[in-house]
PDB file of C-alpha atoms in Angstrom:
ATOM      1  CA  UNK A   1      18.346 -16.076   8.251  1.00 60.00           C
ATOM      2  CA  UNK A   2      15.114 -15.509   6.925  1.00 68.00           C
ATOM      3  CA  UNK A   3      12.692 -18.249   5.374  1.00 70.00           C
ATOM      4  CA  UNK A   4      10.322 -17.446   2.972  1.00 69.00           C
ATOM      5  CA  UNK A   5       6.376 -17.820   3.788  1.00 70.00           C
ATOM      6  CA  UNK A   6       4.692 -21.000   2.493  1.00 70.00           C
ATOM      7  CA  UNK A   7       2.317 -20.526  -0.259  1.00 69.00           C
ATOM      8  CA  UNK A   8      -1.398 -22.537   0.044  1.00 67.00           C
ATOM      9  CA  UNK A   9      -1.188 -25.735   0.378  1.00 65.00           C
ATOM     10  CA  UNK A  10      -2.483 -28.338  -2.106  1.00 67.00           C
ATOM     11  CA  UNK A  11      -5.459 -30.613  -1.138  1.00 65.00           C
ATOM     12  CA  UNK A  12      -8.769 -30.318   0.426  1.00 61.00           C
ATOM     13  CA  UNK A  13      -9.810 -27.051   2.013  1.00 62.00           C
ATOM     14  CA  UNK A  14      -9.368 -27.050   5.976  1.00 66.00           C
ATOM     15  CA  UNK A  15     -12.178 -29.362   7.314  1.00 66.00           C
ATOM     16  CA  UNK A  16     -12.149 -32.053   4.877  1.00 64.00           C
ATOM     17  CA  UNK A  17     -13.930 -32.452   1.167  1.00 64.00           C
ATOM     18  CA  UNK A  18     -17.389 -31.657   0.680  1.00 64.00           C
ATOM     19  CA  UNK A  19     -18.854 -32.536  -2.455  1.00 66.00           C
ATOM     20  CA  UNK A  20     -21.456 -30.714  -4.424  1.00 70.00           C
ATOM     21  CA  UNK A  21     -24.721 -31.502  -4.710  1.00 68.00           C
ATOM     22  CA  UNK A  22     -25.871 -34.775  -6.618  1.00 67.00           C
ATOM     23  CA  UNK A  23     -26.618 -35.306 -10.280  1.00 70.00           C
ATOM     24  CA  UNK A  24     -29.665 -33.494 -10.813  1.00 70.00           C
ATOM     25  CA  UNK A  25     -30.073 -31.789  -7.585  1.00 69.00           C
ATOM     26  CA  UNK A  26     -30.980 -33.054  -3.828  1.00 69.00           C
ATOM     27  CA  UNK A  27     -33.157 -36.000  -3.591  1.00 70.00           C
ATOM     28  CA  UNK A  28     -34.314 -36.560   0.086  1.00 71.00           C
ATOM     29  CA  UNK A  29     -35.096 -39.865   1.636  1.00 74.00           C
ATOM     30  CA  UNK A  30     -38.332 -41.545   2.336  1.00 73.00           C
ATOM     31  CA  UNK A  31     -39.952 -40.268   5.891  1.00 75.00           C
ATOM     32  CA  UNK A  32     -38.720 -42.293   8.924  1.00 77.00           C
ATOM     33  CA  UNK A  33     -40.738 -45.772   9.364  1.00 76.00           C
ATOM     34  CA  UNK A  34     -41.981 -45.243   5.572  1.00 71.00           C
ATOM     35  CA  UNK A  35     -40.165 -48.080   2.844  1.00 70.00           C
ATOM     36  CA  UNK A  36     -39.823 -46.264  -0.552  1.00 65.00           C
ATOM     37  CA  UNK A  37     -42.180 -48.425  -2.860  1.00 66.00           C
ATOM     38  CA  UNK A  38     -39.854 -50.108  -5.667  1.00 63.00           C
ATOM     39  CA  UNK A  39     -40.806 -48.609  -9.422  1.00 60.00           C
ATOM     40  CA  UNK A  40     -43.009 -51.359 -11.323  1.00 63.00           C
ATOM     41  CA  UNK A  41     -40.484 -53.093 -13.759  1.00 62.00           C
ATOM     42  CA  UNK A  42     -41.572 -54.185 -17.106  1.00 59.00           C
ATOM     43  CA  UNK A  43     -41.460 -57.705 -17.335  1.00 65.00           C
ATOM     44  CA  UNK A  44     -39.248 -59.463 -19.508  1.00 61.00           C
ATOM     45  CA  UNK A  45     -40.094 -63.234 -20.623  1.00 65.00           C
ATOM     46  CA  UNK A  46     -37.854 -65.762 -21.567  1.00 67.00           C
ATOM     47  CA  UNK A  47     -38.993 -66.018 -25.227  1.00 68.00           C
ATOM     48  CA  UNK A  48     -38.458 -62.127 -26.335  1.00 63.00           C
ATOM     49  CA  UNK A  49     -34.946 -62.902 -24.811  1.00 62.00           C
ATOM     50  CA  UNK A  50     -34.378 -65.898 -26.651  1.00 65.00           C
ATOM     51  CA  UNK A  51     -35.456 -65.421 -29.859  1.00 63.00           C
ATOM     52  CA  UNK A  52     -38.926 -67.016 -29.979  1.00 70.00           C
ATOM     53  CA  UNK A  53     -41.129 -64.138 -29.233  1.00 76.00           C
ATOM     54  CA  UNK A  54     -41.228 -61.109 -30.824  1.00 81.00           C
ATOM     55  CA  UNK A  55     -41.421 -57.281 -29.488  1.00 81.00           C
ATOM     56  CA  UNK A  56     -43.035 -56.234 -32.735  1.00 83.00           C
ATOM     57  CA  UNK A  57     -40.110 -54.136 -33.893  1.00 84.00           C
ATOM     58  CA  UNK A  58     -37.769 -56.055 -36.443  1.00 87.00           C
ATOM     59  CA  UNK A  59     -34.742 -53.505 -34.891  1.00 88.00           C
ATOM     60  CA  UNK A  60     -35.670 -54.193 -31.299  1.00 87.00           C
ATOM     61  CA  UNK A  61     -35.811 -58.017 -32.037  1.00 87.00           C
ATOM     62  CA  UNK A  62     -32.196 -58.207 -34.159  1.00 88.00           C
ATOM     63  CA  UNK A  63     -30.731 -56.540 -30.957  1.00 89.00           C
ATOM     64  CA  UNK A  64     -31.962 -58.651 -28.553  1.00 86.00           C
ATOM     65  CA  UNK A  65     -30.637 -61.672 -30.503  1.00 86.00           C
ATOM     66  CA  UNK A  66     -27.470 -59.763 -30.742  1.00 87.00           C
ATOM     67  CA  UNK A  67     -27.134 -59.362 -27.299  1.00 85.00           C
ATOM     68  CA  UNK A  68     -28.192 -63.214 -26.691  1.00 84.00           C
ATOM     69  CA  UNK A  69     -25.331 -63.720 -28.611  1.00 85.00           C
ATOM     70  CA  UNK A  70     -22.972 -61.834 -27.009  1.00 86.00           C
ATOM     71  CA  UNK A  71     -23.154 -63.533 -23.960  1.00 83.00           C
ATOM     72  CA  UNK A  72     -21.515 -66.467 -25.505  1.00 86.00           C
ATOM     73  CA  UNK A  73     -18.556 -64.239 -26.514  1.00 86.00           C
ATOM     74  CA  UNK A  74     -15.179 -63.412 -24.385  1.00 89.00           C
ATOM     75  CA  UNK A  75     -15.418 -60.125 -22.103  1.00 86.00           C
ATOM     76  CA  UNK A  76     -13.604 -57.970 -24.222  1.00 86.00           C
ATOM     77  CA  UNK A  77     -15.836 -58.842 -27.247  1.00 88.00           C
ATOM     78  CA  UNK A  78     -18.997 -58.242 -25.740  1.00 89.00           C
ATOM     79  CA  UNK A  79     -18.446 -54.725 -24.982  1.00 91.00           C
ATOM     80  CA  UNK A  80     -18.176 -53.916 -29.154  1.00 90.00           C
ATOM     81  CA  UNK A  81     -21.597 -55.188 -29.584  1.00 91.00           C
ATOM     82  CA  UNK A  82     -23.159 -53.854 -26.302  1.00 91.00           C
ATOM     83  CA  UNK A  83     -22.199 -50.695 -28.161  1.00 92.00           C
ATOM     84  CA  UNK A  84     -23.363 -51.808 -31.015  1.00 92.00           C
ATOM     85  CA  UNK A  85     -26.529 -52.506 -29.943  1.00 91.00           C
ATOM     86  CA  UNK A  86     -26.896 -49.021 -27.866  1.00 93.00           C
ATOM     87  CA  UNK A  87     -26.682 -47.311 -30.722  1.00 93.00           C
ATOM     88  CA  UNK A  88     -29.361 -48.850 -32.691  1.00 92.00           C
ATOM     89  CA  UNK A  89     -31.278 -48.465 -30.084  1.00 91.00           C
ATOM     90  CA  UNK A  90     -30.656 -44.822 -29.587  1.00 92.00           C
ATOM     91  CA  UNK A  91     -31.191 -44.562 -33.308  1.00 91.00           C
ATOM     92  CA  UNK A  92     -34.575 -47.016 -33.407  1.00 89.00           C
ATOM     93  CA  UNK A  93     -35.908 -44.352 -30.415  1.00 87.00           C
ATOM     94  CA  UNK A  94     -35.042 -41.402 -32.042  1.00 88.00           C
ATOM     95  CA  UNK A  95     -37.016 -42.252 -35.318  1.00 87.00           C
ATOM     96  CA  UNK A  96     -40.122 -42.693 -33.120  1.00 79.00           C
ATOM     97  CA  UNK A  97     -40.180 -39.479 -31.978  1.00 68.00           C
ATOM     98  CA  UNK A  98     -39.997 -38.153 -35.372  1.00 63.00           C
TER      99      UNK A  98
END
């Protein structure tokens, strides 16, 4: 009796997985014995967060409040207006470049 050959088999190739290359191509390490310098970071006071400064932009400024806001809300809630307030963003940044 005779059995028939086994086809491929399913999985990772022989040798394990190896992915492709990252997001926007290779990005190497610093050099050994060099720390890679941290990007500056804008800083962010507590008054543009809560309410009593203002960035200058009335769009920026009603999200901000609307994200201090939804930090008071349940898990589930938030995630409505941290959409919310992407997309005003998006749309405030867009109409800049314009």
């Amino acid at each position: 009796m005779s059995y028939p050959q086994p086809g491929p088999r399913p999985g990772p190739p022989p040798g394990g997985f190896r992915p492709g290359p990252p997001p926007g191509g290779f990005r190497p390490g610093p050099p050994p014995g060099v720390s890679a310098a941290a990007p500056a970071r804008a800083e962010v006071t507590p008054g543009i967060l809560d309410g009593s400064e203002s960035t200058g932009h009335p769009a920026v400024d009603a999200v901000l409040r609307s994200l201090a806001n939804a930090a008071t809300l349940a898990p589930g809630e938030q995630i409505a207006e941290y959409e919310a307030a992407h997309q005003v963003l998006q749309e405030t940044l867009a109409s800049i470049d314009r």
